[in-house]
């Protein structure tokens, strides 16, 4: 494993948290935002897996892009001998697959890379290594394009003057670039809709306060930060007219796993008669899991709950429960917005149709 600090690589105009840089994976260290923009580079699967587990990079599609690049980077130093290569490559896949359990994009991206190796099994290892790089870059590019398409479909669904509540960070930082939920918001802004955004701070890890607020302000999009417990009051006052969130995994029946707190917002949306949209690429839909209760939910370390920015805010040794995600039943979701169209209402039939387009 090797990790080093770099200058922020020059991006074109798309903010991306993960880049392929001279044969390494460069990650914008999201733990340091919004205070500092620090880039770290990695050249093997173990380093990348640790970065994913430690939240250097987070957000389902971004984790997928990162894993694909991690496999490509790691492959470059693997043996030329075909059998030895495949053994090390399989081990690298297993290491990455053990990094975080809920975001299915991770497993999807690993499978995409495994497929390249399976198909090119009889080719020289050198061409296999370069094919893994090409495939990782394809996954990354297609993720950005998918987010932009989600943005176009989503923009049509939002009200004329959207006052959108979002949760966690489902933005450029959580994807190859552009974002899913924030992609819909960017799409609405680009379509000329006067849009304002309420960002839930998203306890305990504060992705909304640290990341969503930072990336929307960076794009001059009107954003107001609220604490999670303020959403109900603002909905009751009519200050919010739609909710848009991302997802880590969508079951075949349309149940949606996303950052803890999402389910509560969906219940609130129903009560206040406000549409509740989920924006996600097809790579987030896991039809092998037929219902939400079968989605594995990550439990994260108690310290993320008992400390904020290094400060202890709870009695030492207090018992803590910390499921990092929850599941919103499909019947509380108005529509799922993907890069190929919209599943409305979300259910097995409408979701299966998305894969036929
Ligand atoms: O724990 P995180 O920060 O990885 O959780 C991220 C989320 O829950 C996002 O909403 C989800 O991955 C969608 S990202 C486009």
Short mmCIF file of C-alpha atoms and ligand atoms in Angstrom, two decimals:
data_model
loop_
_atom_site.label_atom_id
_atom_site.label_comp_id
_atom_site.label_asym_id
_atom_site.label_seq_id
_atom_site.Cartn_x
_atom_site.Cartn_y
_atom_site.Cartn_z
CA UNK A 1 0.00 0.00 0.00
CA UNK A 2 1.21 3.52 -0.63
CA UNK A 3 -0.53 6.74 0.25
CA UNK A 4 0.76 10.24 -0.28
CA UNK A 5 -0.63 13.75 -0.23
CA UNK A 6 -0.84 15.52 -3.57
CA UNK A 7 -1.90 18.85 -4.89
CA UNK A 8 -5.51 18.87 -6.03
CA UNK A 9 -5.41 17.51 -9.59
CA UNK A 10 -6.68 19.84 -12.26
CA UNK A 11 -10.26 18.92 -13.09
CA UNK A 12 -12.17 20.20 -16.07
CA UNK A 13 -15.43 21.65 -14.81
CA UNK A 14 -16.82 18.47 -13.21
CA UNK A 15 -16.11 18.03 -9.50
CA UNK A 16 -15.14 14.39 -9.01
CA UNK A 17 -14.02 12.86 -5.72
CA UNK A 18 -12.07 10.10 -7.50
CA UNK A 19 -9.60 10.41 -10.37
CA UNK A 20 -7.19 8.19 -12.24
CA UNK A 21 -3.83 9.93 -11.88
CA UNK A 22 -0.63 8.50 -13.42
CA UNK A 23 -1.56 4.88 -12.68
CA UNK A 24 -2.87 5.62 -9.19
CA UNK A 25 -6.27 6.30 -7.64
CA UNK A 26 -6.51 9.88 -6.37
CA UNK A 27 -9.19 10.53 -3.74
CA UNK A 28 -10.36 13.86 -2.37
CA UNK A 29 -10.21 13.19 1.38
CA UNK A 30 -13.83 13.84 2.39
CA UNK A 31 -12.99 13.57 6.09
CA UNK A 32 -11.17 16.89 5.81
CA UNK A 33 -13.96 18.82 4.06
CA UNK A 34 -15.10 21.55 4.23
CA UNK A 35 -11.99 22.87 5.95
CA UNK A 36 -9.27 21.56 3.63
CA UNK A 37 -9.02 20.04 0.15
CA UNK A 38 -6.49 17.22 0.46
CA UNK A 39 -5.93 14.56 -2.19
CA UNK A 40 -4.52 11.13 -1.34
CA UNK A 41 -3.22 8.60 -3.84
CA UNK A 42 -3.38 4.80 -3.68
CA UNK A 43 -1.90 2.08 -5.81
CA UNK A 44 -3.37 -1.15 -4.44
CA UNK A 45 -6.63 -2.76 -3.37
CA UNK A 46 -5.77 -2.91 0.33
CA UNK A 47 -5.11 0.82 0.50
CA UNK A 48 -8.27 1.61 -1.42
CA UNK A 49 -10.35 -0.75 0.76
CA UNK A 50 -9.08 1.00 3.90
CA UNK A 51 -9.87 4.40 2.36
CA UNK A 52 -13.44 3.26 1.66
CA UNK A 53 -13.90 1.84 5.18
CA UNK A 54 -12.44 4.99 6.77
CA UNK A 55 -14.68 7.31 4.70
CA UNK A 56 -11.94 9.04 2.68
CA UNK A 57 -14.42 8.38 -0.11
CA UNK A 58 -18.10 7.60 0.50
CA UNK A 59 -21.41 7.57 -1.33
CA UNK A 60 -22.50 4.47 -3.21
CA UNK A 61 -21.54 5.30 -6.84
CA UNK A 62 -18.26 6.93 -5.77
CA UNK A 63 -17.35 3.80 -3.82
CA UNK A 64 -18.02 1.72 -6.95
CA UNK A 65 -15.84 3.93 -9.18
CA UNK A 66 -13.09 3.87 -6.55
CA UNK A 67 -13.14 0.08 -6.20
CA UNK A 68 -12.92 -0.36 -9.99
CA UNK A 69 -9.91 1.97 -10.12
CA UNK A 70 -8.37 0.28 -7.08
CA UNK A 71 -8.48 -3.07 -8.86
CA UNK A 72 -6.97 -1.51 -11.99
CA UNK A 73 -4.17 0.17 -10.02
CA UNK A 74 -3.40 -2.93 -7.97
CA UNK A 75 -3.35 -5.16 -11.06
CA UNK A 76 -0.39 -3.24 -12.52
CA UNK A 77 2.04 -4.74 -9.98
CA UNK A 78 0.58 -8.26 -10.08
CA UNK A 79 2.60 -11.13 -11.64
CA UNK A 80 2.69 -11.66 -15.42
CA UNK A 81 2.06 -15.38 -14.95
CA UNK A 82 -1.65 -15.87 -15.69
CA UNK A 83 -2.48 -18.23 -12.83
CA UNK A 84 -0.61 -16.20 -10.24
CA UNK A 85 -2.26 -13.04 -11.59
CA UNK A 86 -5.77 -14.44 -11.26
CA UNK A 87 -5.09 -15.64 -7.71
CA UNK A 88 -3.92 -12.19 -6.62
CA UNK A 89 -6.69 -10.45 -8.52
CA UNK A 90 -9.37 -12.59 -6.83
CA UNK A 91 -7.84 -11.83 -3.42
CA UNK A 92 -7.91 -8.09 -4.23
CA UNK A 93 -11.62 -8.36 -5.15
CA UNK A 94 -12.35 -10.06 -1.82
CA UNK A 95 -10.49 -7.38 0.15
CA UNK A 96 -12.47 -4.60 -1.53
CA UNK A 97 -15.77 -6.46 -1.15
CA UNK A 98 -15.23 -6.56 2.63
CA UNK A 99 -14.84 -2.77 2.97
CA UNK A 100 -18.50 -1.66 3.32
CA UNK A 101 -21.60 -3.88 3.11
CA UNK A 102 -24.61 -1.75 2.11
CA UNK A 103 -23.73 0.16 -1.08
CA UNK A 104 -24.32 -2.37 -3.85
CA UNK A 105 -22.39 -0.25 -6.39
CA UNK A 106 -19.23 -1.59 -4.72
CA UNK A 107 -20.10 -5.20 -5.56
CA UNK A 108 -21.45 -4.19 -8.97
CA UNK A 109 -18.14 -2.52 -9.89
CA UNK A 110 -16.06 -5.43 -8.61
CA UNK A 111 -18.19 -7.79 -10.73
CA UNK A 112 -17.62 -5.57 -13.78
CA UNK A 113 -13.86 -5.91 -13.30
CA UNK A 114 -14.10 -9.67 -12.63
CA UNK A 115 -15.96 -9.96 -15.94
CA UNK A 116 -13.05 -8.35 -17.82
CA UNK A 117 -10.65 -10.89 -16.32
CA UNK A 118 -13.00 -13.78 -17.08
CA UNK A 119 -13.41 -12.70 -20.72
CA UNK A 120 -9.70 -12.06 -21.32
CA UNK A 121 -8.43 -15.10 -19.43
CA UNK A 122 -6.48 -16.37 -22.46
CA UNK A 123 -4.94 -13.06 -23.48
CA UNK A 124 -1.48 -11.82 -22.43
CA UNK A 125 -1.56 -10.43 -18.88
CA UNK A 126 -0.28 -7.04 -20.11
CA UNK A 127 -3.38 -6.50 -22.24
CA UNK A 128 -5.58 -7.66 -19.36
CA UNK A 129 -3.99 -5.04 -17.09
CA UNK A 130 -4.64 -2.27 -19.57
CA UNK A 131 -8.22 -3.50 -20.14
CA UNK A 132 -8.85 -3.18 -16.39
CA UNK A 133 -7.78 0.47 -16.54
CA UNK A 134 -10.00 1.12 -19.57
CA UNK A 135 -12.95 -0.52 -17.85
CA UNK A 136 -12.47 1.46 -14.63
CA UNK A 137 -12.43 4.70 -16.63
CA UNK A 138 -15.53 3.60 -18.53
CA UNK A 139 -17.37 2.92 -15.24
CA UNK A 140 -16.36 6.36 -13.93
CA UNK A 141 -17.30 8.20 -17.15
CA UNK A 142 -20.61 6.35 -17.44
CA UNK A 143 -21.45 7.14 -13.83
CA UNK A 144 -21.05 10.86 -14.50
CA UNK A 145 -23.18 10.57 -17.66
CA UNK A 146 -25.81 8.58 -15.72
CA UNK A 147 -25.99 11.30 -13.07
CA UNK A 148 -26.45 13.97 -15.75
CA UNK A 149 -29.29 11.94 -17.30
CA UNK A 150 -30.86 11.48 -13.84
CA UNK A 151 -30.65 15.25 -13.49
CA UNK A 152 -32.57 15.80 -16.72
CA UNK A 153 -35.35 13.30 -15.85
CA UNK A 154 -35.56 14.59 -12.28
CA UNK A 155 -35.73 18.25 -13.25
CA UNK A 156 -39.00 17.60 -15.11
CA UNK A 157 -40.60 16.07 -12.01
CA UNK A 158 -39.77 18.86 -9.57
CA UNK A 159 -42.26 21.69 -8.91
CA UNK A 160 -41.94 24.98 -10.86
CA UNK A 161 -40.15 26.63 -7.95
CA UNK A 162 -38.57 23.73 -6.06
CA UNK A 163 -37.89 24.06 -2.33
CA UNK A 164 -36.10 20.77 -1.93
CA UNK A 165 -35.09 18.95 1.22
CA UNK A 166 -32.20 16.52 0.83
CA UNK A 167 -30.46 14.21 3.28
CA UNK A 168 -26.85 13.09 3.59
CA UNK A 169 -24.71 13.85 0.53
CA UNK A 170 -25.89 12.36 -2.74
CA UNK A 171 -23.90 14.84 -4.77
CA UNK A 172 -20.83 15.04 -6.96
CA UNK A 173 -18.82 13.93 -3.93
CA UNK A 174 -20.84 10.71 -3.67
CA UNK A 175 -20.59 9.76 -7.36
CA UNK A 176 -18.18 9.90 -10.29
CA UNK A 177 -19.41 13.50 -10.50
CA UNK A 178 -22.58 15.67 -10.75
CA UNK A 179 -24.54 13.63 -8.20
CA UNK A 180 -27.84 11.77 -8.01
CA UNK A 181 -30.14 13.73 -5.67
CA UNK A 182 -27.96 16.81 -6.14
CA UNK A 183 -27.88 15.92 -9.85
CA UNK A 184 -31.66 16.40 -9.89
CA UNK A 185 -31.19 19.74 -8.14
CA UNK A 186 -28.45 20.74 -10.62
CA UNK A 187 -30.76 19.63 -13.45
CA UNK A 188 -33.57 21.84 -12.11
CA UNK A 189 -31.23 24.82 -11.82
CA UNK A 190 -29.93 24.22 -15.37
CA UNK A 191 -33.55 24.00 -16.60
CA UNK A 192 -34.10 27.49 -15.19
CA UNK A 193 -36.25 26.55 -12.19
CA UNK A 194 -35.66 28.89 -9.26
CA UNK A 195 -34.46 26.27 -6.79
CA UNK A 196 -33.60 26.43 -3.13
CA UNK A 197 -32.29 23.54 -1.10
CA UNK A 198 -32.57 22.61 2.56
CA UNK A 199 -29.71 20.32 3.56
CA UNK A 200 -30.22 18.11 6.60
CA UNK A 201 -27.02 18.13 8.63
CA UNK A 202 -27.28 14.29 8.78
CA UNK A 203 -26.22 13.12 12.20
CA UNK A 204 -23.99 11.48 13.17
CA UNK A 205 -21.41 11.83 10.39
CA UNK A 206 -22.66 15.23 9.16
CA UNK A 207 -22.43 14.55 5.43
CA UNK A 208 -25.13 17.19 4.87
CA UNK A 209 -23.44 19.92 6.90
CA UNK A 210 -19.90 19.20 5.76
CA UNK A 211 -20.33 18.00 2.19
CA UNK A 212 -23.72 18.94 0.70
CA UNK A 213 -23.53 22.51 1.97
CA UNK A 214 -19.93 22.79 0.68
CA UNK A 215 -20.57 21.44 -2.80
CA UNK A 216 -23.80 23.42 -3.39
CA UNK A 217 -22.21 26.67 -2.21
CA UNK A 218 -19.26 25.93 -4.50
CA UNK A 219 -21.77 25.88 -7.41
CA UNK A 220 -23.65 28.98 -6.17
CA UNK A 221 -26.82 26.96 -5.56
CA UNK A 222 -29.07 28.40 -2.84
CA UNK A 223 -28.63 26.12 0.18
CA UNK A 224 -29.82 26.42 3.78
CA UNK A 225 -28.47 24.07 6.43
CA UNK A 226 -30.92 22.64 8.98
CA UNK A 227 -30.58 20.17 11.84
CA UNK A 228 -32.29 16.86 11.16
CA UNK A 229 -34.97 17.54 13.77
CA UNK A 230 -36.13 20.72 11.98
CA UNK A 231 -37.47 19.00 8.86
CA UNK A 232 -40.92 18.25 10.31
CA UNK A 233 -41.52 21.83 11.39
CA UNK A 234 -40.49 23.24 8.00
CA UNK A 235 -42.71 20.75 6.19
CA UNK A 236 -45.62 21.68 8.45
CA UNK A 237 -45.10 25.35 7.56
CA UNK A 238 -45.08 24.57 3.84
CA UNK A 239 -41.49 25.74 3.38
CA UNK A 240 -40.48 22.49 1.66
CA UNK A 241 -42.36 21.26 -1.42
CA UNK A 242 -40.41 18.09 -2.28
CA UNK A 243 -37.79 15.73 -0.87
CA UNK A 244 -35.03 14.19 -3.03
CA UNK A 245 -32.52 11.66 -1.70
CA UNK A 246 -30.05 9.14 -3.12
CA UNK A 247 -29.73 5.45 -2.32
CA UNK A 248 -27.13 2.83 -1.44
CA UNK A 249 -29.20 -0.10 -2.60
CA UNK A 250 -32.68 -0.48 -4.04
CA UNK A 251 -34.35 -3.89 -3.77
CA UNK A 252 -36.20 -5.46 -6.69
CA UNK A 253 -39.56 -4.38 -5.22
CA UNK A 254 -38.54 -0.71 -4.92
CA UNK A 255 -37.66 -0.62 -1.20
CA UNK A 256 -34.82 1.86 -0.72
CA UNK A 257 -31.82 1.68 1.62
CA UNK A 258 -30.24 5.06 2.27
CA UNK A 259 -28.56 7.06 5.02
CA UNK A 260 -30.13 6.63 8.45
CA UNK A 261 -32.93 9.18 8.79
CA UNK A 262 -34.24 8.77 5.26
CA UNK A 263 -37.16 6.56 6.33
CA UNK A 264 -38.34 9.19 8.82
CA UNK A 265 -38.34 11.80 6.06
CA UNK A 266 -40.44 9.55 3.82
CA UNK A 267 -43.03 9.18 6.59
CA UNK A 268 -43.03 12.97 7.03
CA UNK A 269 -43.43 13.49 3.28
CA UNK A 270 -46.48 11.23 3.22
CA UNK A 271 -48.04 13.04 6.20
CA UNK A 272 -47.50 16.45 4.60
CA UNK A 273 -48.47 15.33 1.11
CA UNK A 274 -45.12 16.24 -0.41
CA UNK A 275 -43.48 14.07 -3.13
CA UNK A 276 -40.58 11.89 -1.99
CA UNK A 277 -38.14 11.12 -4.84
CA UNK A 278 -35.18 8.74 -4.87
CA UNK A 279 -32.47 9.37 -7.49
CA UNK A 280 -30.06 6.54 -8.31
CA UNK A 281 -28.32 4.90 -11.28
CA UNK A 282 -29.28 1.37 -12.36
CA UNK A 283 -26.06 0.14 -10.71
CA UNK A 284 -27.73 0.89 -7.35
CA UNK A 285 -30.67 -1.43 -8.08
CA UNK A 286 -30.07 -4.96 -6.79
CA UNK A 287 -32.76 -7.21 -8.19
CA UNK A 288 -31.15 -10.22 -6.53
CA UNK A 289 -32.44 -8.78 -3.28
CA UNK A 290 -36.19 -8.92 -3.67
CA UNK A 291 -37.23 -6.84 -0.62
CA UNK A 292 -35.69 -4.19 1.57
CA UNK A 293 -35.48 -6.21 4.76
CA UNK A 294 -32.87 -8.44 3.09
CA UNK A 295 -30.49 -5.53 2.41
CA UNK A 296 -27.43 -5.76 4.73
CA UNK A 297 -27.25 -2.68 6.96
CA UNK A 298 -23.84 -1.47 8.06
CA UNK A 299 -23.27 -0.78 11.77
CA UNK A 300 -20.51 1.79 12.23
CA UNK A 301 -18.27 2.57 15.23
CA UNK A 302 -19.93 4.10 18.30
CA UNK A 303 -17.33 6.90 18.35
CA UNK A 304 -18.99 8.47 15.31
CA UNK A 305 -22.06 9.00 17.53
CA UNK A 306 -20.37 9.89 20.82
CA UNK A 307 -17.85 12.36 19.34
CA UNK A 308 -18.13 15.35 17.03
CA UNK A 309 -14.92 16.66 15.49
CA UNK A 310 -12.91 14.79 18.12
CA UNK A 311 -14.93 16.16 21.08
CA UNK A 312 -16.73 13.74 23.38
CA UNK A 313 -20.40 14.72 23.60
CA UNK A 314 -21.70 11.72 25.56
CA UNK A 315 -20.70 9.91 28.73
CA UNK A 316 -17.79 7.55 28.15
CA UNK A 317 -18.94 3.92 27.78
CA UNK A 318 -22.58 4.82 27.16
CA UNK A 319 -24.32 2.09 25.13
CA UNK A 320 -24.79 3.16 21.48
CA UNK A 321 -26.83 1.81 18.58
CA UNK A 322 -25.63 2.96 15.17
CA UNK A 323 -27.19 1.47 12.06
CA UNK A 324 -25.74 3.70 9.31
CA UNK A 325 -28.64 3.14 6.89
CA UNK A 326 -32.38 2.51 7.01
CA UNK A 327 -34.90 1.08 4.58
CA UNK A 328 -37.81 3.09 3.19
CA UNK A 329 -40.64 0.89 1.93
CA UNK A 330 -41.50 1.41 -1.74
CA UNK A 331 -45.03 2.55 -0.91
CA UNK A 332 -43.62 5.73 0.66
CA UNK A 333 -41.56 6.58 -2.45
CA UNK A 334 -43.25 8.70 -5.12
CA UNK A 335 -40.78 7.73 -7.86
CA UNK A 336 -37.30 6.35 -8.45
CA UNK A 337 -35.37 8.46 -10.97
CA UNK A 338 -32.70 6.65 -12.98
CA UNK A 339 -30.58 7.42 -16.05
CA UNK A 340 -32.98 5.51 -18.31
CA UNK A 341 -36.23 6.89 -16.92
CA UNK A 342 -38.51 6.94 -13.93
CA UNK A 343 -40.12 4.05 -12.02
CA UNK A 344 -43.44 5.44 -10.81
CA UNK A 345 -44.81 3.98 -8.67
CA UNK A 346 -41.74 2.01 -7.67
CA UNK A 347 -42.60 -1.69 -7.70
CA UNK A 348 -41.24 -4.88 -9.29
CA UNK A 349 -42.95 -4.28 -12.65
CA UNK A 350 -41.84 -0.66 -13.09
CA UNK A 351 -38.32 -1.50 -11.94
CA UNK A 352 -38.00 -4.50 -14.28
CA UNK A 353 -39.09 -2.24 -17.15
CA UNK A 354 -36.13 0.09 -16.53
CA UNK A 355 -33.78 -2.78 -17.40
CA UNK A 356 -35.55 -3.45 -20.71
CA UNK A 357 -34.92 0.07 -22.09
O1 LIG B 1 -22.22 6.57 4.66
P1 LIG B 1 -22.19 7.27 3.34
O2 LIG B 1 -21.78 8.71 3.44
O3 LIG B 1 -21.42 6.49 2.30
O4 LIG B 1 -23.71 7.26 2.88
C1 LIG B 1 -24.04 7.83 1.65
C2 LIG B 1 -25.49 7.88 1.39
O5 LIG B 1 -26.29 7.40 2.17
C3 LIG B 1 -25.94 8.47 0.09
O6 LIG B 1 -27.20 9.04 0.22
C4 LIG B 1 -26.01 7.34 -0.96
O7 LIG B 1 -24.81 6.66 -1.04
C5 LIG B 1 -26.37 7.86 -2.28
S1 LIG B 1 -24.98 8.62 -3.02
C6 LIG B 1 -25.33 9.19 -4.56
#
